[in-house]
Short mmCIF file of C-alpha atoms in Angstrom, two decimals:
data_model
loop_
_atom_site.label_atom_id
_atom_site.label_comp_id
_atom_site.label_asym_id
_atom_site.label_seq_id
_atom_site.Cartn_x
_atom_site.Cartn_y
_atom_site.Cartn_z
CA UNK A 4 0.00 0.00 0.00
CA UNK A 5 2.83 2.37 0.86
CA UNK A 6 4.56 1.74 -2.44
CA UNK A 7 1.37 2.38 -4.36
CA UNK A 8 0.70 5.62 -2.54
CA UNK A 9 4.10 7.04 -3.45
CA UNK A 10 4.09 5.74 -6.99
CA UNK A 11 4.87 8.41 -9.61
CA UNK A 12 1.80 7.21 -11.50
CA UNK A 13 -0.41 9.08 -9.04
CA UNK A 14 1.34 12.41 -9.25
CA UNK A 15 3.34 12.86 -12.36
CA UNK A 16 1.11 14.53 -14.98
CA UNK A 17 -1.90 16.71 -15.51
CA UNK A 18 -4.94 15.12 -17.03
CA UNK A 19 -5.23 15.13 -20.79
CA UNK A 20 -8.02 16.88 -22.65
CA UNK A 21 -10.05 13.68 -22.54
CA UNK A 22 -9.67 13.47 -18.77
CA UNK A 23 -10.56 17.14 -18.43
CA UNK A 24 -14.01 16.29 -19.78
CA UNK A 25 -14.45 13.00 -17.92
CA UNK A 26 -18.00 12.45 -16.72
CA UNK A 27 -19.53 15.12 -18.96
CA UNK A 28 -22.34 12.90 -20.20
CA UNK A 29 -23.27 11.85 -16.68
CA UNK A 30 -23.23 15.42 -15.40
CA UNK A 31 -25.34 16.66 -18.32
CA UNK A 32 -27.97 14.04 -17.54
CA UNK A 33 -27.80 15.00 -13.87
CA UNK A 34 -28.29 18.71 -14.66
CA UNK A 35 -31.22 17.96 -16.96
CA UNK A 36 -32.75 15.71 -14.31
CA UNK A 37 -32.25 18.30 -11.59
CA UNK A 38 -33.66 21.18 -13.67
CA UNK A 39 -36.43 19.25 -15.39
CA UNK A 40 -39.20 21.38 -13.89
CA UNK A 41 -37.32 24.63 -14.36
CA UNK A 42 -36.44 23.95 -17.99
CA UNK A 43 -39.94 22.72 -18.75
CA UNK A 44 -41.33 25.93 -17.27
CA UNK A 45 -39.05 28.08 -19.41
CA UNK A 46 -40.01 26.17 -22.55
CA UNK A 47 -43.71 26.30 -21.72
CA UNK A 48 -43.39 30.03 -21.02
CA UNK A 49 -41.85 30.75 -24.42
CA UNK A 50 -44.46 28.60 -26.15
CA UNK A 51 -47.29 30.29 -24.24
CA UNK A 52 -45.98 33.76 -25.05
CA UNK A 53 -45.78 32.86 -28.73
CA UNK A 54 -49.23 31.30 -28.64
CA UNK A 55 -50.69 34.37 -27.04
CA UNK A 56 -49.15 36.74 -29.59
CA UNK A 57 -50.20 34.77 -32.66
CA UNK A 58 -53.77 34.42 -31.39
CA UNK A 59 -54.32 37.77 -29.67
CA UNK A 60 -52.92 40.07 -32.35
CA UNK A 61 -55.53 39.12 -34.98
CA UNK A 62 -58.20 39.78 -32.33
CA UNK A 63 -56.72 43.12 -31.30
CA UNK A 64 -56.08 44.32 -34.85
CA UNK A 65 -59.00 43.08 -36.90
CA UNK A 66 -58.27 45.04 -40.05
CA UNK A 67 -55.14 45.88 -42.02
CA UNK A 68 -55.69 49.53 -41.10
CA UNK A 69 -55.61 48.67 -37.40
CA UNK A 70 -52.38 46.72 -37.84
CA UNK A 71 -50.81 49.53 -39.87
CA UNK A 72 -51.77 52.04 -37.18
CA UNK A 73 -50.21 49.88 -34.48
CA UNK A 74 -46.94 49.45 -36.35
CA UNK A 75 -46.85 53.15 -37.12
CA UNK A 76 -46.99 53.74 -33.38
CA UNK A 77 -43.62 52.02 -33.07
CA UNK A 78 -42.07 53.54 -36.16
CA UNK A 79 -40.81 56.74 -34.52
CA UNK A 80 -37.45 56.86 -32.68
CA UNK A 81 -38.98 56.20 -29.25
CA UNK A 82 -40.91 53.23 -30.63
CA UNK A 83 -37.79 51.82 -32.30
CA UNK A 84 -35.93 52.19 -29.03
CA UNK A 85 -38.54 49.98 -27.36
CA UNK A 86 -38.91 47.25 -29.95
CA UNK A 87 -36.09 47.41 -32.50
CA UNK A 88 -35.22 48.63 -36.00
CA UNK A 89 -38.78 48.20 -37.28
CA UNK A 90 -38.16 45.97 -40.29
CA UNK A 91 -41.31 45.37 -42.32
CA UNK A 92 -43.40 48.02 -40.62
CA UNK A 93 -43.91 49.85 -43.91
CA UNK A 94 -45.86 46.82 -45.17
CA UNK A 95 -46.96 45.12 -41.95
CA UNK A 96 -48.30 41.63 -41.48
CA UNK A 97 -48.89 39.57 -38.37
CA UNK A 98 -45.77 37.50 -39.09
CA UNK A 99 -43.63 40.61 -39.32
CA UNK A 100 -45.24 42.20 -36.27
CA UNK A 101 -44.58 39.14 -34.09
CA UNK A 102 -41.01 38.59 -35.24
CA UNK A 103 -39.83 42.19 -35.59
CA UNK A 104 -42.10 43.88 -33.07
CA UNK A 105 -41.81 41.46 -30.17
CA UNK A 106 -38.62 39.59 -31.07
CA UNK A 107 -36.47 41.79 -28.83
CA UNK A 108 -38.24 40.53 -25.73
CA UNK A 109 -37.84 36.89 -26.78
CA UNK A 110 -34.11 37.59 -27.12
CA UNK A 111 -33.91 39.23 -23.69
CA UNK A 112 -35.71 36.30 -22.06
CA UNK A 113 -33.49 33.70 -23.74
CA UNK A 114 -30.40 35.70 -22.72
CA UNK A 115 -31.56 35.90 -19.08
CA UNK A 116 -32.38 32.20 -19.01
CA UNK A 117 -28.96 31.26 -20.40
CA UNK A 118 -27.14 33.52 -17.93
CA UNK A 119 -29.02 32.04 -14.98
CA UNK A 120 -28.44 28.48 -16.22
CA UNK A 121 -24.69 28.90 -16.59
CA UNK A 122 -24.24 30.69 -13.26
CA UNK A 123 -26.46 28.21 -11.42
CA UNK A 124 -24.49 25.19 -12.61
CA UNK A 125 -21.03 26.69 -12.23
CA UNK A 126 -20.49 29.53 -9.78
CA UNK A 127 -23.43 28.74 -7.50
CA UNK A 128 -22.30 25.11 -7.22
CA UNK A 129 -18.84 26.30 -6.17
CA UNK A 130 -20.26 28.88 -3.77
CA UNK A 131 -22.34 26.27 -1.95
CA UNK A 132 -19.57 23.67 -1.89
CA UNK A 133 -21.48 21.13 -3.98
CA UNK A 134 -18.93 21.42 -6.78
CA UNK A 135 -16.26 19.91 -4.53
CA UNK A 136 -18.47 16.90 -3.85
CA UNK A 137 -18.95 16.41 -7.58
CA UNK A 138 -15.24 16.80 -8.31
CA UNK A 139 -14.39 14.25 -5.65
CA UNK A 140 -15.66 11.69 -8.19
CA UNK A 141 -14.27 10.85 -11.62
CA UNK A 142 -14.90 14.29 -13.06
CA UNK A 143 -12.58 16.36 -15.21
CA UNK A 144 -11.49 19.94 -14.70
CA UNK A 145 -13.74 21.31 -17.44
CA UNK A 146 -16.65 18.92 -16.97
CA UNK A 147 -18.92 21.26 -15.02
CA UNK A 148 -18.49 24.22 -17.37
CA UNK A 149 -18.86 22.05 -20.47
CA UNK A 150 -21.95 20.34 -19.09
CA UNK A 151 -23.55 23.70 -18.25
CA UNK A 152 -22.87 24.91 -21.79
CA UNK A 153 -24.35 21.75 -23.30
CA UNK A 154 -27.48 22.05 -21.15
CA UNK A 155 -27.79 25.71 -22.16
CA UNK A 156 -27.51 24.86 -25.86
CA UNK A 157 -30.03 22.02 -25.53
CA UNK A 158 -32.51 24.24 -23.69
CA UNK A 159 -32.24 27.03 -26.25
CA UNK A 160 -32.74 24.56 -29.10
CA UNK A 161 -35.81 23.09 -27.44
CA UNK A 162 -37.23 26.57 -26.85
CA UNK A 163 -36.54 27.49 -30.47
CA UNK A 164 -38.31 24.33 -31.60
CA UNK A 165 -41.31 25.16 -29.40
CA UNK A 166 -41.56 28.70 -30.80
CA UNK A 167 -41.20 27.39 -34.35
CA UNK A 168 -43.89 24.77 -33.77
CA UNK A 169 -46.40 27.30 -32.46
CA UNK A 170 -45.74 29.78 -35.26
CA UNK A 171 -46.08 27.19 -38.02
CA UNK A 172 -48.62 24.71 -36.63
CA UNK A 173 -50.94 27.13 -34.80
CA UNK A 174 -50.56 30.44 -36.61
CA UNK A 175 -49.75 29.10 -40.06
CA UNK A 176 -46.77 31.42 -40.49
CA UNK A 177 -44.20 30.65 -43.18
CA UNK A 178 -41.73 27.93 -42.22
CA UNK A 179 -38.65 29.81 -43.46
CA UNK A 180 -39.23 33.01 -41.48
CA UNK A 181 -40.42 31.08 -38.43
CA UNK A 182 -37.30 28.92 -38.47
CA UNK A 183 -35.10 32.01 -38.74
CA UNK A 184 -36.90 33.70 -35.84
CA UNK A 185 -36.63 30.57 -33.67
CA UNK A 186 -32.96 30.15 -34.56
CA UNK A 187 -32.31 33.80 -33.67
CA UNK A 188 -33.78 33.27 -30.20
CA UNK A 189 -31.60 30.22 -29.64
CA UNK A 190 -28.46 31.89 -31.01
CA UNK A 191 -28.81 35.02 -28.89
CA UNK A 192 -29.42 32.86 -25.81
CA UNK A 193 -26.32 30.77 -26.46
CA UNK A 194 -24.28 33.93 -27.06
CA UNK A 195 -25.14 35.34 -23.63
CA UNK A 196 -24.55 31.93 -22.12
CA UNK A 197 -21.00 32.27 -23.41
CA UNK A 198 -20.66 35.64 -21.70
CA UNK A 199 -21.82 34.07 -18.43
CA UNK A 200 -19.00 31.50 -18.65
CA UNK A 201 -16.59 34.44 -18.26
CA UNK A 202 -18.42 36.26 -15.48
CA UNK A 203 -18.67 33.00 -13.50
CA UNK A 204 -14.87 33.03 -13.25
CA UNK A 205 -14.59 36.62 -12.07
CA UNK A 206 -16.33 36.63 -8.69
CA UNK A 207 -16.90 34.23 -5.80
CA UNK A 208 -20.61 34.91 -5.64
CA UNK A 209 -23.31 33.74 -8.03
CA UNK A 210 -25.34 36.91 -7.58
CA UNK A 211 -22.41 39.07 -8.65
CA UNK A 212 -21.63 36.78 -11.59
CA UNK A 213 -25.22 36.96 -12.81
CA UNK A 214 -25.24 40.70 -12.16
CA UNK A 215 -22.16 41.32 -14.30
CA UNK A 216 -23.62 39.24 -17.13
CA UNK A 217 -26.90 41.11 -16.67
CA UNK A 218 -25.02 44.38 -16.97
CA UNK A 219 -23.61 43.13 -20.27
CA UNK A 220 -27.18 42.41 -21.37
CA UNK A 221 -28.22 45.92 -20.32
CA UNK A 222 -25.30 47.42 -22.25
CA UNK A 223 -26.36 45.40 -25.29
CA UNK A 224 -29.88 46.84 -24.97
CA UNK A 225 -28.57 50.40 -24.71
CA UNK A 226 -26.26 50.01 -27.71
CA UNK A 227 -29.06 48.54 -29.80
CA UNK A 228 -31.52 51.21 -28.67
CA UNK A 229 -29.10 53.98 -29.58
CA UNK A 230 -28.51 52.58 -33.05
CA UNK A 231 -32.16 51.81 -33.74
CA UNK A 232 -33.31 55.24 -32.61
CA UNK A 233 -30.94 56.93 -35.02
CA UNK A 234 -32.37 55.39 -38.18
CA UNK A 235 -34.92 52.88 -39.43
CA UNK A 236 -33.16 49.53 -39.74
CA UNK A 237 -30.55 50.69 -37.23
CA UNK A 238 -27.03 51.96 -37.86
CA UNK A 239 -23.52 50.76 -37.03
CA UNK A 240 -24.21 51.02 -33.30
CA UNK A 241 -26.98 48.42 -33.64
CA UNK A 242 -24.43 45.96 -35.01
CA UNK A 243 -22.31 46.23 -31.85
CA UNK A 244 -25.08 44.60 -29.78
CA UNK A 245 -25.75 40.84 -29.56
CA UNK A 246 -29.43 41.73 -29.24
CA UNK A 247 -29.12 43.76 -32.44
CA UNK A 248 -27.58 40.76 -34.25
CA UNK A 249 -30.72 38.76 -33.59
CA UNK A 250 -32.94 41.57 -34.84
CA UNK A 251 -30.86 42.21 -37.94
CA UNK A 252 -31.86 38.80 -39.29
CA UNK A 253 -35.23 40.51 -40.04
CA UNK A 254 -37.45 37.39 -40.33
CA UNK A 255 -40.24 37.57 -42.94
CA UNK A 256 -38.61 40.72 -44.41
CA UNK A 257 -34.94 40.26 -45.36
CA UNK A 258 -34.61 36.68 -44.06
CA UNK A 259 -30.87 37.02 -43.40
CA UNK A 260 -29.29 33.95 -41.78
CA UNK A 261 -25.70 35.12 -41.78
CA UNK A 262 -26.01 37.51 -38.76
CA UNK A 263 -26.55 34.42 -36.61
CA UNK A 264 -22.86 33.64 -37.06
CA UNK A 265 -22.13 36.65 -34.82
CA UNK A 266 -23.84 35.45 -31.57
CA UNK A 267 -22.63 31.90 -32.22
CA UNK A 268 -19.09 33.19 -32.74
CA UNK A 269 -19.43 35.23 -29.56
CA UNK A 270 -20.45 32.08 -27.68
CA UNK A 271 -17.42 30.15 -28.96
CA UNK A 272 -14.92 32.92 -28.22
CA UNK A 273 -16.42 33.73 -24.82
CA UNK A 274 -16.50 30.07 -23.81
CA UNK A 275 -12.84 29.72 -24.83
CA UNK A 276 -11.99 32.70 -22.63
CA UNK A 277 -14.05 31.16 -19.83
CA UNK A 278 -12.09 27.89 -20.05
CA UNK A 279 -8.80 29.79 -20.09
CA UNK A 280 -9.78 31.77 -16.98
CA UNK A 281 -11.08 28.68 -15.20
CA UNK A 282 -7.66 26.99 -15.20
CA UNK A 283 -6.10 30.07 -13.58
CA UNK A 284 -8.00 29.78 -10.33
CA UNK A 285 -8.82 27.21 -7.65
CA UNK A 286 -12.24 25.68 -7.17
CA UNK A 287 -14.34 28.11 -5.17
CA UNK A 288 -11.92 30.99 -5.78
CA UNK A 289 -12.26 33.76 -8.35
CA UNK A 290 -10.08 36.08 -10.39
CA UNK A 291 -11.45 39.07 -8.48
CA UNK A 292 -10.80 38.40 -4.83
CA UNK A 293 -13.39 39.57 -2.35
CA UNK A 294 -12.24 42.72 -0.57
CA UNK A 295 -11.90 42.45 3.20
CA UNK A 296 -14.27 44.69 5.06
CA UNK A 297 -13.16 47.48 7.37
CA UNK A 298 -11.80 46.44 10.76
CA UNK A 299 -14.61 48.32 12.51
CA UNK A 300 -18.19 48.25 11.30
CA UNK A 301 -20.37 51.33 11.19
CA UNK A 302 -22.64 51.69 14.26
CA UNK A 303 -25.72 51.17 12.05
CA UNK A 304 -24.60 47.62 11.25
CA UNK A 305 -24.94 46.78 14.94
CA UNK A 306 -28.73 46.81 14.60
CA UNK A 307 -30.91 44.34 12.67
CA UNK A 308 -32.47 47.21 10.72
CA UNK A 309 -29.08 48.65 9.76
CA UNK A 310 -27.81 45.25 8.67
CA UNK A 311 -30.94 44.62 6.61
CA UNK A 312 -30.57 47.99 4.90
CA UNK A 313 -26.91 47.32 4.16
CA UNK A 314 -27.65 43.89 2.66
CA UNK A 315 -30.45 45.17 0.44
CA UNK A 316 -28.84 48.48 -0.47
CA UNK A 317 -27.28 47.35 -3.74
CA UNK A 318 -30.46 45.69 -4.93
CA UNK A 319 -32.57 48.75 -4.09
CA UNK A 320 -30.18 51.07 -5.90
CA UNK A 321 -30.04 48.83 -8.96
CA UNK A 322 -33.81 48.43 -9.21
CA UNK A 323 -34.27 52.14 -8.54
CA UNK A 324 -31.95 53.17 -11.37
CA UNK A 325 -33.59 50.77 -13.83
CA UNK A 326 -37.13 51.79 -12.89
CA UNK A 327 -36.36 55.50 -13.08
CA UNK A 328 -34.92 55.09 -16.58
CA UNK A 329 -37.92 52.99 -17.58
CA UNK A 330 -40.30 55.58 -16.14
CA UNK A 331 -38.63 58.39 -18.09
CA UNK A 332 -38.86 56.40 -21.32
CA UNK A 333 -42.49 55.36 -20.86
CA UNK A 334 -43.42 58.89 -19.86
CA UNK A 335 -41.71 60.30 -22.94
CA UNK A 336 -43.82 57.94 -25.05
CA UNK A 337 -46.91 59.97 -24.17
CA UNK A 338 -46.38 62.39 -27.04
CA UNK A 339 -46.20 59.54 -29.58
CA UNK A 340 -49.53 58.23 -28.29
CA UNK A 341 -51.17 61.63 -28.70
CA UNK A 342 -49.98 61.87 -32.31
CA UNK A 343 -51.23 58.36 -33.10
CA UNK A 344 -54.57 58.83 -31.37
CA UNK A 345 -56.58 59.28 -34.57
CA UNK A 346 -55.41 55.96 -36.02
CA UNK A 347 -55.50 53.94 -32.81
CA UNK A 348 -57.42 50.61 -33.01
CA UNK A 349 -60.59 50.43 -30.92
CA UNK A 350 -59.21 47.71 -28.63
CA UNK A 351 -56.18 49.85 -27.88
CA UNK A 352 -58.43 52.78 -27.03
CA UNK A 353 -60.50 50.52 -24.79
CA UNK A 354 -57.37 49.37 -22.93
CA UNK A 355 -56.40 52.97 -22.20
CA UNK A 356 -59.85 54.23 -21.27
CA UNK A 357 -61.19 55.55 -24.59
CA UNK A 358 -60.20 58.30 -27.00
CA UNK A 359 -61.25 61.17 -24.75
CA UNK A 360 -59.07 60.05 -21.84
CA UNK A 361 -56.33 58.35 -23.82
CA UNK A 362 -53.37 60.11 -22.15
CA UNK A 363 -54.75 59.72 -18.63
CA UNK A 364 -55.62 56.07 -19.34
CA UNK A 365 -52.13 55.35 -20.66
CA UNK A 366 -50.45 56.98 -17.66
CA UNK A 367 -52.80 55.13 -15.30
CA UNK A 368 -51.85 51.85 -16.95
CA UNK A 369 -48.15 52.69 -16.60
CA UNK A 370 -48.65 53.14 -12.84
CA UNK A 371 -50.12 49.64 -12.68
CA UNK A 372 -47.43 48.22 -14.97
CA UNK A 373 -44.67 49.62 -12.77
CA UNK A 374 -46.37 47.99 -9.79
CA UNK A 375 -45.78 44.59 -11.45
CA UNK A 376 -42.07 45.37 -11.72
CA UNK A 377 -41.80 46.58 -8.13
CA UNK A 378 -43.64 43.44 -7.01
CA UNK A 379 -40.86 41.47 -8.72
CA UNK A 380 -38.37 43.38 -6.58
CA UNK A 381 -40.37 42.44 -3.46
CA UNK A 382 -40.19 38.74 -4.30
CA UNK A 383 -36.47 38.98 -5.01
CA UNK A 384 -35.99 40.66 -1.63
CA UNK A 385 -37.58 37.69 0.15
CA UNK A 386 -35.64 35.28 -2.04
CA UNK A 387 -32.42 36.95 -0.86
CA UNK A 388 -33.42 36.07 2.72
CA UNK A 389 -33.65 32.46 1.67
CA UNK A 390 -30.14 32.74 0.23
CA UNK A 391 -28.92 34.21 3.51
CA UNK A 392 -30.44 31.24 5.30
CA UNK A 393 -29.18 28.47 3.01
CA UNK A 394 -25.79 30.17 2.67
CA UNK A 395 -25.25 29.89 6.44
CA UNK A 396 -25.07 33.65 6.98
CA UNK A 397 -28.36 33.95 8.87
CA UNK A 398 -27.40 31.53 11.62
CA UNK A 399 -24.46 33.60 12.98
CA UNK A 400 -26.76 36.61 13.22
CA UNK A 401 -29.49 34.61 14.94
CA UNK A 402 -26.89 33.19 17.33
CA UNK A 403 -26.51 36.71 18.77
CA UNK A 404 -29.22 38.39 20.89
CA UNK A 405 -31.04 39.19 17.63
CA UNK A 406 -34.41 37.42 17.66
CA UNK A 407 -36.07 35.86 14.64
CA UNK A 408 -38.73 38.53 14.82
CA UNK A 409 -36.08 41.24 14.64
CA UNK A 410 -34.11 39.58 11.82
CA UNK A 411 -37.04 38.80 9.52
CA UNK A 412 -39.08 41.81 10.58
CA UNK A 413 -36.23 44.24 9.88
CA UNK A 414 -35.65 42.79 6.44
CA UNK A 415 -39.35 42.93 5.60
CA UNK A 416 -39.59 46.50 6.89
CA UNK A 417 -36.70 47.58 4.67
CA UNK A 418 -38.22 45.80 1.67
CA UNK A 419 -41.64 47.38 2.33
CA UNK A 420 -40.13 50.85 2.63
CA UNK A 421 -38.18 50.24 -0.57
CA UNK A 422 -41.40 49.25 -2.38
CA UNK A 423 -43.02 52.57 -1.45
CA UNK A 424 -39.91 54.60 -2.33
CA UNK A 425 -39.47 52.80 -5.67
CA UNK A 426 -43.09 53.40 -6.61
CA UNK A 427 -42.78 57.09 -5.73
CA UNK A 428 -39.53 57.58 -7.64
CA UNK A 429 -40.83 55.70 -10.66
CA UNK A 430 -43.96 57.81 -10.66
CA UNK A 431 -41.94 61.02 -10.51
CA UNK A 432 -39.73 59.80 -13.38
CA UNK A 433 -42.74 58.84 -15.51
CA UNK A 434 -44.33 62.21 -14.79
CA UNK A 435 -41.10 63.99 -15.67
CA UNK A 436 -40.89 62.13 -18.99
CA UNK A 437 -44.49 63.02 -19.80
CA UNK A 438 -43.98 66.63 -18.72
CA UNK A 439 -40.91 67.02 -20.95
CA UNK A 440 -42.72 65.94 -24.14
CA UNK A 441 -46.09 67.56 -23.41
CA UNK A 442 -44.93 70.69 -21.59
CA UNK A 443 -47.44 70.04 -18.78
CA UNK A 444 -45.58 70.03 -15.45
CA UNK A 445 -48.58 68.79 -13.46
CA UNK A 446 -47.81 65.26 -14.68
CA UNK A 447 -44.95 64.98 -12.15
CA UNK A 448 -47.07 65.28 -9.03
CA UNK A 449 -50.02 63.54 -10.65
CA UNK A 450 -48.02 60.47 -11.64
CA UNK A 451 -46.16 60.33 -8.32
CA UNK A 452 -49.50 60.09 -6.51
CA UNK A 453 -50.82 57.57 -9.06
CA UNK A 454 -47.83 55.26 -8.55
CA UNK A 455 -47.97 55.53 -4.75
CA UNK A 456 -51.66 54.64 -5.01
CA UNK A 457 -50.60 51.29 -6.54
CA UNK A 458 -47.99 50.52 -3.85
CA UNK A 459 -50.37 48.23 -1.83
CA UNK A 460 -50.33 45.68 -4.68
CA UNK A 461 -46.56 45.01 -4.45
CA UNK A 462 -46.83 45.21 -0.66
CA UNK A 463 -49.38 42.40 -0.65
CA UNK A 464 -47.09 40.34 -2.89
CA UNK A 465 -44.30 41.00 -0.39
CA UNK A 466 -46.56 39.85 2.46
CA UNK A 467 -47.51 36.64 0.62
CA UNK A 468 -43.84 35.91 -0.15
CA UNK A 469 -43.00 36.48 3.54
CA UNK A 470 -45.80 34.09 4.54
CA UNK A 471 -44.44 31.43 2.17
CA UNK A 472 -40.93 32.02 3.52
CA UNK A 473 -42.13 31.45 7.06
CA UNK A 474 -44.19 28.35 6.32
CA UNK A 475 -42.43 26.60 3.45
CA UNK A 476 -39.39 28.58 2.27
CA UNK A 477 -38.87 26.60 -0.91
CA UNK A 478 -42.31 27.73 -2.04
CA UNK A 479 -41.46 31.46 -2.15
CA UNK A 480 -41.38 31.40 -6.00
CA UNK A 481 -45.13 30.65 -5.91
CA UNK A 482 -45.55 34.38 -5.23
CA UNK A 483 -44.63 34.92 -8.89
CA UNK A 484 -48.08 33.57 -9.74
CA UNK A 485 -49.63 36.74 -8.30
CA UNK A 486 -47.40 38.91 -10.47
CA UNK A 487 -47.88 36.84 -13.62
CA UNK A 488 -51.61 36.59 -13.18
CA UNK A 489 -51.91 40.30 -12.47
CA UNK A 490 -49.84 41.16 -15.55
CA UNK A 491 -51.93 38.96 -17.85
CA UNK A 492 -55.25 40.14 -16.48
CA UNK A 493 -54.27 43.81 -16.25
CA UNK A 494 -52.74 43.98 -19.72
CA UNK A 495 -54.79 41.56 -21.76
CA UNK A 496 -57.96 41.17 -19.72
CA UNK A 497 -59.81 44.05 -21.47
CA UNK A 498 -58.80 42.68 -24.86
CA UNK A 499 -59.98 39.18 -23.95
CA UNK A 500 -63.16 40.51 -22.35
CA UNK A 501 -62.53 38.58 -19.13
CA UNK A 502 -65.28 38.55 -16.46
CA UNK A 503 -65.08 40.97 -13.54
CA UNK A 504 -64.29 38.12 -11.15
CA UNK A 505 -61.03 37.50 -12.98
CA UNK A 506 -59.98 41.09 -12.31
CA UNK A 507 -61.00 40.89 -8.65
CA UNK A 508 -58.50 38.08 -8.05
CA UNK A 509 -55.59 40.36 -8.92
CA UNK A 510 -54.29 42.62 -6.11
CA UNK A 511 -53.17 45.14 -8.73
CA UNK A 512 -56.67 45.81 -10.06
CA UNK A 513 -58.32 47.21 -6.94
CA UNK A 514 -56.64 50.64 -6.49
CA UNK A 515 -58.26 53.49 -8.41
CA UNK A 516 -56.89 54.15 -11.89
CA UNK A 517 -55.29 57.50 -11.16
CA UNK A 518 -55.13 59.96 -12.90
CA UNK A 519 -58.07 58.56 -14.90
CA UNK A 520 -60.07 58.25 -11.67
CA UNK A 521 -59.99 59.95 -8.29
CA UNK A 522 -58.23 58.49 -5.26
CA UNK A 523 -60.14 55.80 -3.32
CA UNK A 524 -59.02 55.06 0.23
CA UNK A 525 -60.85 51.78 0.87
CA UNK A 526 -58.96 49.48 -1.57
CA UNK A 527 -55.61 50.95 -0.50
CA UNK A 528 -56.40 50.41 3.19
CA UNK A 529 -57.70 46.86 2.69
CA UNK A 530 -54.77 45.74 0.55
CA UNK A 531 -52.29 47.26 3.00
CA UNK A 532 -54.02 45.53 5.92
CA UNK A 533 -53.92 42.19 4.09
CA UNK A 534 -50.21 42.70 3.40
CA UNK A 535 -49.54 43.37 7.09
CA UNK A 536 -51.54 40.29 8.15
CA UNK A 537 -49.73 38.04 5.66
CA UNK A 538 -46.32 39.33 6.79
CA UNK A 539 -47.27 38.87 10.45
CA UNK A 540 -48.32 35.28 9.79
CA UNK A 541 -45.02 34.73 8.05
CA UNK A 542 -43.17 36.05 11.10
CA UNK A 543 -45.15 33.72 13.38
CA UNK A 544 -44.44 30.74 11.14
CA UNK A 545 -40.73 31.57 10.96
CA UNK A 546 -40.54 31.41 14.75
CA UNK A 547 -41.97 27.91 14.72
CA UNK A 548 -39.77 26.28 12.09
CA UNK A 549 -36.09 25.42 12.12
CA UNK A 550 -33.47 27.51 10.35
CA UNK A 551 -32.20 26.27 7.00
CA UNK A 552 -34.94 23.72 6.42
CA UNK A 553 -36.88 23.10 3.24
#
């Protein structure tokens, strides 16, 4: 035994390329097995979104004139910033409207999914220590990264196939353009997956790795928006963005396949860089070392409330910046709506409260729409508590004289305050955007009040998420159902002529539609009370269960 242990055969050489990928097939099957529900949900979501668009658009725009009016609405620079270069809008069809009007958002979703997949199966596994358990078996150095890439490619191909199937089999769209659109979604997703292979090597934390890749996605959106605003069809700036590459294929118009070589080339180059960086660090380490904190903490960190604010500060600032920019853009779109009012389809007018109150109806809808986004922040805030718990960082805090009430209550209080502040800031930004293009300064105060009026909706979502966290922490994502249902009912319910009961089930539908309507205290008070009760029940449940349980 001693001779075998000291044999040169056990120590002399690094594994070959074949050994570096040992166990890839097994790990790919394991990842697919582990994420079977998650990947199925993503695929079903893409298919459902496609199905909705191909069936709802003919209902919303019954005549060619209606469709032409809708595409004209997006033909100005602000419209092109929101949806893309506007290929085919001079001779619109439903195929062109789906692919070139909504394609950008398919690309963003596929990019986000790919980023989360790569980070989840690489950096998060290292952060939690599970990667070391896997590598204790017959697994090569590059097996985990390669397996994550393969799973990402497979998922994007399946999603592309689902989108293609719906477009061809359900809507009867042309196979060539549908295949190009589906391939563009998959290619853009794989391209951003490649970018995530790099960011996963840079930092020790999965959240930071996903955040850096998300920042790259945001930069791609800004570059594309700048280029597309400048000219119809975009300019050179549009071609610097991976999102722009997908849109420049122009399905059902130019039918260009060659731009897909750009995101695929990006994926190959980025993955090669990711592999090269991976061999320059230890498992669990990163190229950017975490900075040590100051020797003495600020006095505010000595309180549960101060610690909660410090932990959520970055998230609040990030969401705040994004929502303010979004509010400015959506507010600035008011002028384009006024100009297009005469040609607006009836269903569009109905959604925004009729021709006479079109501007007020649009701004009222934006207040509700921003509430959906802020509700997403609320869920993410509760999810971060789960990460604190499973990451072992909550237990040291709870081992001090800090009670569970104080720990969870402080975090929920900070999140609730952030919800109100974010709604107020977003409303002020939307009002400022509307005031700039219309010259009517009253929009600032009017929209600030309208957005604050919708704050109880996100607060109730926060309370439900807190209740789920206290009772069954793994079920916190169920709170997304409230947001998704509210978005579908609030946006498409009038078009689908849903019954009133369907609207009553959404917490976002009860506040008055300011500035279209006057303020109503009762729904705000009731929703706020329900949010407080749900959060209190969550606090009670958290006291009864163990820490770091499922």
